[in-house]
Coordinates of C-alpha atoms and ligand atoms in Angstrom, one line a residue:
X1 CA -29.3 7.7 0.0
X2 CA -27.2 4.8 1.5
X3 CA -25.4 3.4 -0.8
X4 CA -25.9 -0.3 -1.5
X5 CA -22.8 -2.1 -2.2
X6 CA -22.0 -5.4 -4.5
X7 CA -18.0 -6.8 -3.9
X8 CA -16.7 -8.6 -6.9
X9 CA -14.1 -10.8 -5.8
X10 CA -14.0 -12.8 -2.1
X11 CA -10.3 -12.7 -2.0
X12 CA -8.3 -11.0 0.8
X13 CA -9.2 -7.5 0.0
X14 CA -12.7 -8.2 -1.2
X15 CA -13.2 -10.5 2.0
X16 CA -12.2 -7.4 4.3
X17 CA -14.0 -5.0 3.0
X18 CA -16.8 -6.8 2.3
X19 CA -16.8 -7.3 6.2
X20 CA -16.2 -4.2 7.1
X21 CA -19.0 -2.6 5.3
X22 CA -21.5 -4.8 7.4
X23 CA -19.8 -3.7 10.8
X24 CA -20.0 0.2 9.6
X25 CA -23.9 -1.0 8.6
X26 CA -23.3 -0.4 4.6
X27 CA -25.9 -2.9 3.3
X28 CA -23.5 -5.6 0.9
X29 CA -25.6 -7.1 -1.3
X30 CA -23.5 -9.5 -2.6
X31 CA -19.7 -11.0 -1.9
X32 CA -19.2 -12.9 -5.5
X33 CA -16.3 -15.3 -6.1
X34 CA -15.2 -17.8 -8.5
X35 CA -15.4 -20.7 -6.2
X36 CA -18.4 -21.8 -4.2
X37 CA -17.9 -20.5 -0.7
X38 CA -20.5 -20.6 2.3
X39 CA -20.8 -16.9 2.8
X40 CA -20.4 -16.0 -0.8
X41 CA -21.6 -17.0 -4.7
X42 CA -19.8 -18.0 -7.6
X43 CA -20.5 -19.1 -10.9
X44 CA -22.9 -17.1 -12.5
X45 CA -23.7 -13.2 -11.2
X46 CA -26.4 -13.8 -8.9
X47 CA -29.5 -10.8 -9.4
X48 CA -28.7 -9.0 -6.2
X49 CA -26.0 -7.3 -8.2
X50 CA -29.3 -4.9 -10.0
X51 CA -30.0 -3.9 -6.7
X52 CA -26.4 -2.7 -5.7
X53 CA -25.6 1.3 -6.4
X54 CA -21.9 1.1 -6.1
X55 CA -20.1 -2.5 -7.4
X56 CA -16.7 -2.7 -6.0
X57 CA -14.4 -4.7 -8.3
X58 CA -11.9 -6.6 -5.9
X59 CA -9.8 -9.2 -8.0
X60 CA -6.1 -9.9 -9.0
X61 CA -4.8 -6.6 -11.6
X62 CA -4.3 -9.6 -13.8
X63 CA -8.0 -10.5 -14.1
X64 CA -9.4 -6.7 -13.6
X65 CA -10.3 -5.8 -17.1
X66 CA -12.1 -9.1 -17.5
X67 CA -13.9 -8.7 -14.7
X68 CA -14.8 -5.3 -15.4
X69 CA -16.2 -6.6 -18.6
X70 CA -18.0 -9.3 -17.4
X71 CA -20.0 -6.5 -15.1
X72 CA -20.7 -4.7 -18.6
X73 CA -22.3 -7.6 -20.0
X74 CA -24.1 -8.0 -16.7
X75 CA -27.7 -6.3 -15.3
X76 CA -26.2 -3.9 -13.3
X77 CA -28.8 -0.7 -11.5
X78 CA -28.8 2.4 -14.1
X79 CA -26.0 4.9 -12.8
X80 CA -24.8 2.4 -10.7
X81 CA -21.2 3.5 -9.9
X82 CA -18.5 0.9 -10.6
X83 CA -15.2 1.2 -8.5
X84 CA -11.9 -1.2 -8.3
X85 CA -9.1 -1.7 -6.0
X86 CA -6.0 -1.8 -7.7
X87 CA -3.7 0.8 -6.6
X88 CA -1.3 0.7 -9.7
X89 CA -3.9 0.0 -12.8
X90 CA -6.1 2.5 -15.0
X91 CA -8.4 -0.5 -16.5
X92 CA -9.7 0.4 -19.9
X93 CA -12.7 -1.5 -19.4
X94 CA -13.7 1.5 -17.3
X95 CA -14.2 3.6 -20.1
X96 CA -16.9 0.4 -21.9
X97 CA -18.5 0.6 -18.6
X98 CA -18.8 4.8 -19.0
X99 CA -20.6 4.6 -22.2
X100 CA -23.2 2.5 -20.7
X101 CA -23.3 5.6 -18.1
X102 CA -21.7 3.9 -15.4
X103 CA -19.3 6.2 -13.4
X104 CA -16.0 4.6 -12.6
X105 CA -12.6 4.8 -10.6
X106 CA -10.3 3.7 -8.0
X107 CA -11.1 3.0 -4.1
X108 CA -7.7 1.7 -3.2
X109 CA -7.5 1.1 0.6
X110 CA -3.5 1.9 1.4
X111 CA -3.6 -1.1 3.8
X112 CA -2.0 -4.9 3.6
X113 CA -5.7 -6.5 3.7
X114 CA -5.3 -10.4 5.2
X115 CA -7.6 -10.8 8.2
X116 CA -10.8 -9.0 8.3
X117 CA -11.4 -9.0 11.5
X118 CA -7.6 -7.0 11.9
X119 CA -8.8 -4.9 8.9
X120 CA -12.0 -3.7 10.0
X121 CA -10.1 -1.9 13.1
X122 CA -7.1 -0.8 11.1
X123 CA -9.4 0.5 8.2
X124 CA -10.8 2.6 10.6
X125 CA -7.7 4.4 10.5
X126 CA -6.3 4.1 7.1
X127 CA -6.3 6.3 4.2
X128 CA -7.7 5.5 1.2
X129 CA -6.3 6.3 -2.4
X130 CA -9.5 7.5 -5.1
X131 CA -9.9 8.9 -8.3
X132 CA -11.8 8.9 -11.2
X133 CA -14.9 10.2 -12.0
X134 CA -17.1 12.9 -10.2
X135 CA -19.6 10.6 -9.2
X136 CA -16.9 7.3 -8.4
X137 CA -15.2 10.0 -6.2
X138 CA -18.4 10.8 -4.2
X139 CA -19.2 7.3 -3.8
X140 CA -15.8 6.2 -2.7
X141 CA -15.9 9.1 -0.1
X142 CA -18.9 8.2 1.2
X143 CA -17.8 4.4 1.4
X144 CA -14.7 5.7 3.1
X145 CA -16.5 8.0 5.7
X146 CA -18.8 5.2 6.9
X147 CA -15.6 3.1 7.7
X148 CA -14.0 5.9 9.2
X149 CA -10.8 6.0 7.1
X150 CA -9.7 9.2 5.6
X151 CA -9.5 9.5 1.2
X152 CA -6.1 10.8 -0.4
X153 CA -7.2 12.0 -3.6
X154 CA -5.1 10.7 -6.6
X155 CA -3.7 12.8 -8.7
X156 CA -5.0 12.7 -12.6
X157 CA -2.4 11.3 -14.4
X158 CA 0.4 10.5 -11.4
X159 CA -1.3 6.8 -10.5
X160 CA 1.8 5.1 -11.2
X161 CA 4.0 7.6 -9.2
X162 CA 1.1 7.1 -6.4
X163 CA 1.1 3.2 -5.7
X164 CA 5.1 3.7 -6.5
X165 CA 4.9 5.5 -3.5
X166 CA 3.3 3.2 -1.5
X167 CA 5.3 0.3 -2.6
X168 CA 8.0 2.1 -1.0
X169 CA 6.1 2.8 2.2
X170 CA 4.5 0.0 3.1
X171 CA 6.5 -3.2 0.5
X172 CA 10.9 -2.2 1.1
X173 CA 10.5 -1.8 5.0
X174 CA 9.5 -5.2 5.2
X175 CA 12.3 -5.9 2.7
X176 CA 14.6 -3.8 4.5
X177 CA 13.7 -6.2 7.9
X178 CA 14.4 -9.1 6.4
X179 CA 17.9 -8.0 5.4
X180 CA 18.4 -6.7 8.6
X181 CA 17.2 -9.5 10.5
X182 CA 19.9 -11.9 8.3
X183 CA 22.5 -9.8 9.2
X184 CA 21.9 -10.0 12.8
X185 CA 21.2 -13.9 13.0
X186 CA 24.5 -14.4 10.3
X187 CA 26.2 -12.8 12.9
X188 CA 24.8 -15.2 15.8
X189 CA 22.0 -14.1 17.2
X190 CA 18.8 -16.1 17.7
X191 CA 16.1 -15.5 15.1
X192 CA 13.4 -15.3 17.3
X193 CA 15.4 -12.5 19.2
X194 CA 16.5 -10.5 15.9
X195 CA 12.9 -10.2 14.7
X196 CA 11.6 -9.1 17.6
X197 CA 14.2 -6.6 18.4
X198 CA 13.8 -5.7 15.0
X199 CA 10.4 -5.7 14.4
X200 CA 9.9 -3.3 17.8
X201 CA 12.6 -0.9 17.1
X202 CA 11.2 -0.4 13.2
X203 CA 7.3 0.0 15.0
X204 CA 8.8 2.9 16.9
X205 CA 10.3 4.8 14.6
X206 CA 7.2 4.3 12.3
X207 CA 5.4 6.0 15.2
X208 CA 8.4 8.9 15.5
X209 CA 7.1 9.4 12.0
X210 CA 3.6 10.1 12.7
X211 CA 4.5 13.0 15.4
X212 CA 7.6 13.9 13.3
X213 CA 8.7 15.3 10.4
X214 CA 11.2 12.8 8.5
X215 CA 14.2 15.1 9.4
X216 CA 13.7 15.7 12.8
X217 CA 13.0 11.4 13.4
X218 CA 16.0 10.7 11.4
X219 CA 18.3 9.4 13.7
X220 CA 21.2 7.2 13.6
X221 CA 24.7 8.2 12.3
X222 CA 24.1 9.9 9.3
X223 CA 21.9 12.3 11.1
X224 CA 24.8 12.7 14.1
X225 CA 27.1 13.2 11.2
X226 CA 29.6 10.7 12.9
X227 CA 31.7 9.4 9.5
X228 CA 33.2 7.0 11.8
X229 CA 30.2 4.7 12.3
X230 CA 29.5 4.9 9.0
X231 CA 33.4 4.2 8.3
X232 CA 32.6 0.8 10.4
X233 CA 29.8 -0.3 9.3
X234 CA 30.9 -0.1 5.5
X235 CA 33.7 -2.1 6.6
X236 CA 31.0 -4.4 8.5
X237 CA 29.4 -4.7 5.3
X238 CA 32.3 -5.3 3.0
X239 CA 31.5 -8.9 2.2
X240 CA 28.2 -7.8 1.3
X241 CA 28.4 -5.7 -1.7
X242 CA 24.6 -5.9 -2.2
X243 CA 23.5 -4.8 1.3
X244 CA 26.6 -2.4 1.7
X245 CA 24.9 -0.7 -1.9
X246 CA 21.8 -0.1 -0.1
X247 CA 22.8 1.1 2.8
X248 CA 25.3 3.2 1.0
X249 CA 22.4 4.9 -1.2
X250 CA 19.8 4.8 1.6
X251 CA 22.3 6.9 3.9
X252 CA 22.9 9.1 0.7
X253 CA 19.3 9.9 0.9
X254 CA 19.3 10.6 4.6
X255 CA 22.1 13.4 4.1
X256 CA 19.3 16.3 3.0
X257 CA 17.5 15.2 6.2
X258 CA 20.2 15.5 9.0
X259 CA 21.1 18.7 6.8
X260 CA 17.5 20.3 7.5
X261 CA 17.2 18.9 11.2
X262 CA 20.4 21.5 11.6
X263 CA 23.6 18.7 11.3
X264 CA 26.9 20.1 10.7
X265 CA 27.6 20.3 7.1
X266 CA 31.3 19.8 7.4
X267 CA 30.7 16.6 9.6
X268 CA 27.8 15.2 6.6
X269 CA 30.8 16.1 3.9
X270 CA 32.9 13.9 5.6
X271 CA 30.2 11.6 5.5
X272 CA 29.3 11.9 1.8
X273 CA 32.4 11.1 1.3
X274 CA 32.8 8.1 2.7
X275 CA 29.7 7.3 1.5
X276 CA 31.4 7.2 -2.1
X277 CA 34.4 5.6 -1.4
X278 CA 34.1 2.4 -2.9
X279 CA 30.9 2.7 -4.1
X280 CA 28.8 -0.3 -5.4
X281 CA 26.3 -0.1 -8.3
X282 CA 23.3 0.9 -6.3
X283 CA 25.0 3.6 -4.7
X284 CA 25.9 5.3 -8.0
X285 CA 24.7 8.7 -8.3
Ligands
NAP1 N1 -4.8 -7.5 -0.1 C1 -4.4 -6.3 0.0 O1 -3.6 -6.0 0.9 C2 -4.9 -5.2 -0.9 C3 -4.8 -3.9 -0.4 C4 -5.3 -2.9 -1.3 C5 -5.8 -3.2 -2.5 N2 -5.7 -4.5 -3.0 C6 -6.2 -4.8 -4.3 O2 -7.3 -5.6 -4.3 C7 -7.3 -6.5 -5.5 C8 -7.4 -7.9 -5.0 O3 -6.2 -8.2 -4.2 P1 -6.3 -9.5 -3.2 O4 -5.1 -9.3 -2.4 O5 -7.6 -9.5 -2.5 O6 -6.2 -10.7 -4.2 P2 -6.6 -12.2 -3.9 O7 -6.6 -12.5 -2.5 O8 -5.9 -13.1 -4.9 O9 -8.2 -12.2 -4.3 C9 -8.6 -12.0 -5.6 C10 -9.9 -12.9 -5.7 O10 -10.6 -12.5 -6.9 C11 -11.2 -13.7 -7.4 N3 -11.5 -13.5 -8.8 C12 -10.7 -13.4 -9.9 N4 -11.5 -13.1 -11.0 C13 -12.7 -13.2 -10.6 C14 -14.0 -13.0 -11.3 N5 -14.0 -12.7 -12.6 N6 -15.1 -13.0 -10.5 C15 -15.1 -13.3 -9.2 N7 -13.9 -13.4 -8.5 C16 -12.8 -13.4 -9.2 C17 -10.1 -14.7 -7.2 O11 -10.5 -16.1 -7.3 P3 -9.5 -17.3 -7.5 O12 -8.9 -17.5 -6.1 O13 -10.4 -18.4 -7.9 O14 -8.5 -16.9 -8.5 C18 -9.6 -14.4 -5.8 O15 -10.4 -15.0 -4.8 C19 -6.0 -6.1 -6.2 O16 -6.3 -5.2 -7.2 C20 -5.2 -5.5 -5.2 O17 -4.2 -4.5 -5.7 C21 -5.3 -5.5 -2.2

């Protein structure tokens, strides 16, 4: 049966998949938000949501279990599943929504959601993240297949470890752009310049990872196992304890990749240990 679909929430992620749905012809039933809107409702839950067989809970983690609890005092289809987007929270309004024999769980799309129309194509490659229960899983993969993204199936019990993980993926390489971009334009060059530069060499080495394992795209001198680059750029970095720390423990963590992409282990002791000379706090081991 095709699923009929109800999105709670017209922000940014609600907005995107509620528009992607209608291009991969899932019939949405409803877009709800809590301001009026000329392609959604708001106020009070309008009756379409009795028609919908899978609502999809899209607001802040702040305002989840409320909104979750609002849909239990709502008219909601018998068996109608009841899915959310949060990658990082296990509401406990699921389980009031369970005794009232509504299956719940996670349809977490591991994508930054702004613009739908950018969304719809990226989604179409994008994984993702469900769990839950039998029936919230089935729904979820079926709302995942018409899109044409693929489903990583969280782990019982490891949700925090999962969205942990993304964090790091898709949230510190920005961070780690913007650091590297104000070293670059503290040293003179034109901002424009050192975000583009920037921006195209981090794109490429995101696309090394996709034909590549991590060890053999690592490059860069930790992977050459040339300590005196590293010796330079620690001394580059010297006025800049907190970014010399994070390079420091970020190159630490890049040792066990140049050692299984073959690198000489004498050269990567040598770099170790320059590594810990003068350690900062966020290098500590
Ligand atoms: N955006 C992403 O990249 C992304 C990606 C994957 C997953 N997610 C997940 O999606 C969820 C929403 O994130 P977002 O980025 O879309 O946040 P957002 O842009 O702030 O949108 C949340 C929307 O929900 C509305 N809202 C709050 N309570 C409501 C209620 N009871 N009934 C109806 N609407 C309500 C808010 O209205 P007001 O504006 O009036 O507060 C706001 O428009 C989060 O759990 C997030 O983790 C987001």
């Amino acid at each position: 049966m095709t699923p009929r679909l109800f999105v709670l929430g017209a922000g940014r992620a609600g907005r995107a998949l509620a528009h992607a749905m209608r291009v991969a012809n899932v019939p949405v039933v409803g877009l709800h938000g809590r301001r009026p809107a000329v392609d959604t409702t708001s106020g009070e839950l309008p009756p379409s949501l009795a028609t919908a067989t899978i609502v999809l809970v899209t607001v802040r983690d702040a305002e989840l279990n409320s909104a979750l609890l609002e849909l239990a005092h709502a008219r909601l289809a018998p068996g109608a599943v009841v899915l959310h987007a949060s990658g990082g929270m296990e509401p406990a309004a699921l389980d009031t929504l369970r005794a009232m024999g509504h299956p719940g769980g996670t349809f977490h799309p591991l994508l930054p959601l702004t613009d739908p129309t950018r969304a719809t194509q990226q989604l179409r490659s994008a994984w993702i993240g469900v769990d839950g229960d039998d029936a919230a899983r089935a729904a979820s993969r079926e709302l995942a297949a018409a899109l044409g993204a693929r489903v990583l199936e969280i782990p019982t019990g490891a949700k925090a470890r999962y969205h942990a993980a993304a964090v790091i993926a898709s949230n510190f390489p920005v961070v780690l752009l913007s650091l590297a971009s104000r070293l670059l334009t503290a040293s003179g060059v034109d901002a424009d310049a050192a975000r583009g530069a920037l921006t195209t060499l981090l794109g490429a080495a995101a696309e090394n990872l996709r034909a590549h394992e991590p060890s053999a795209a690592l490059t860069g001198p930790v992977g050459r196992g040339d300590v005196d680059t590293v010796r330079a750029h620690l001394a580059a970095l010297a006025e800049s304890p907190e970014l010399a720390g994070i390079y420091r423990a970020l190159s630490r963590e890049a040792l066990p990749l140049a050692a299984a992409a073959g690198a000489d282990p004498v050269r990567l002791e040598l770099v170790r240990r320059a590594l810990d000379e003068g350690r900062g706090p966020l290098s500590a081991s």
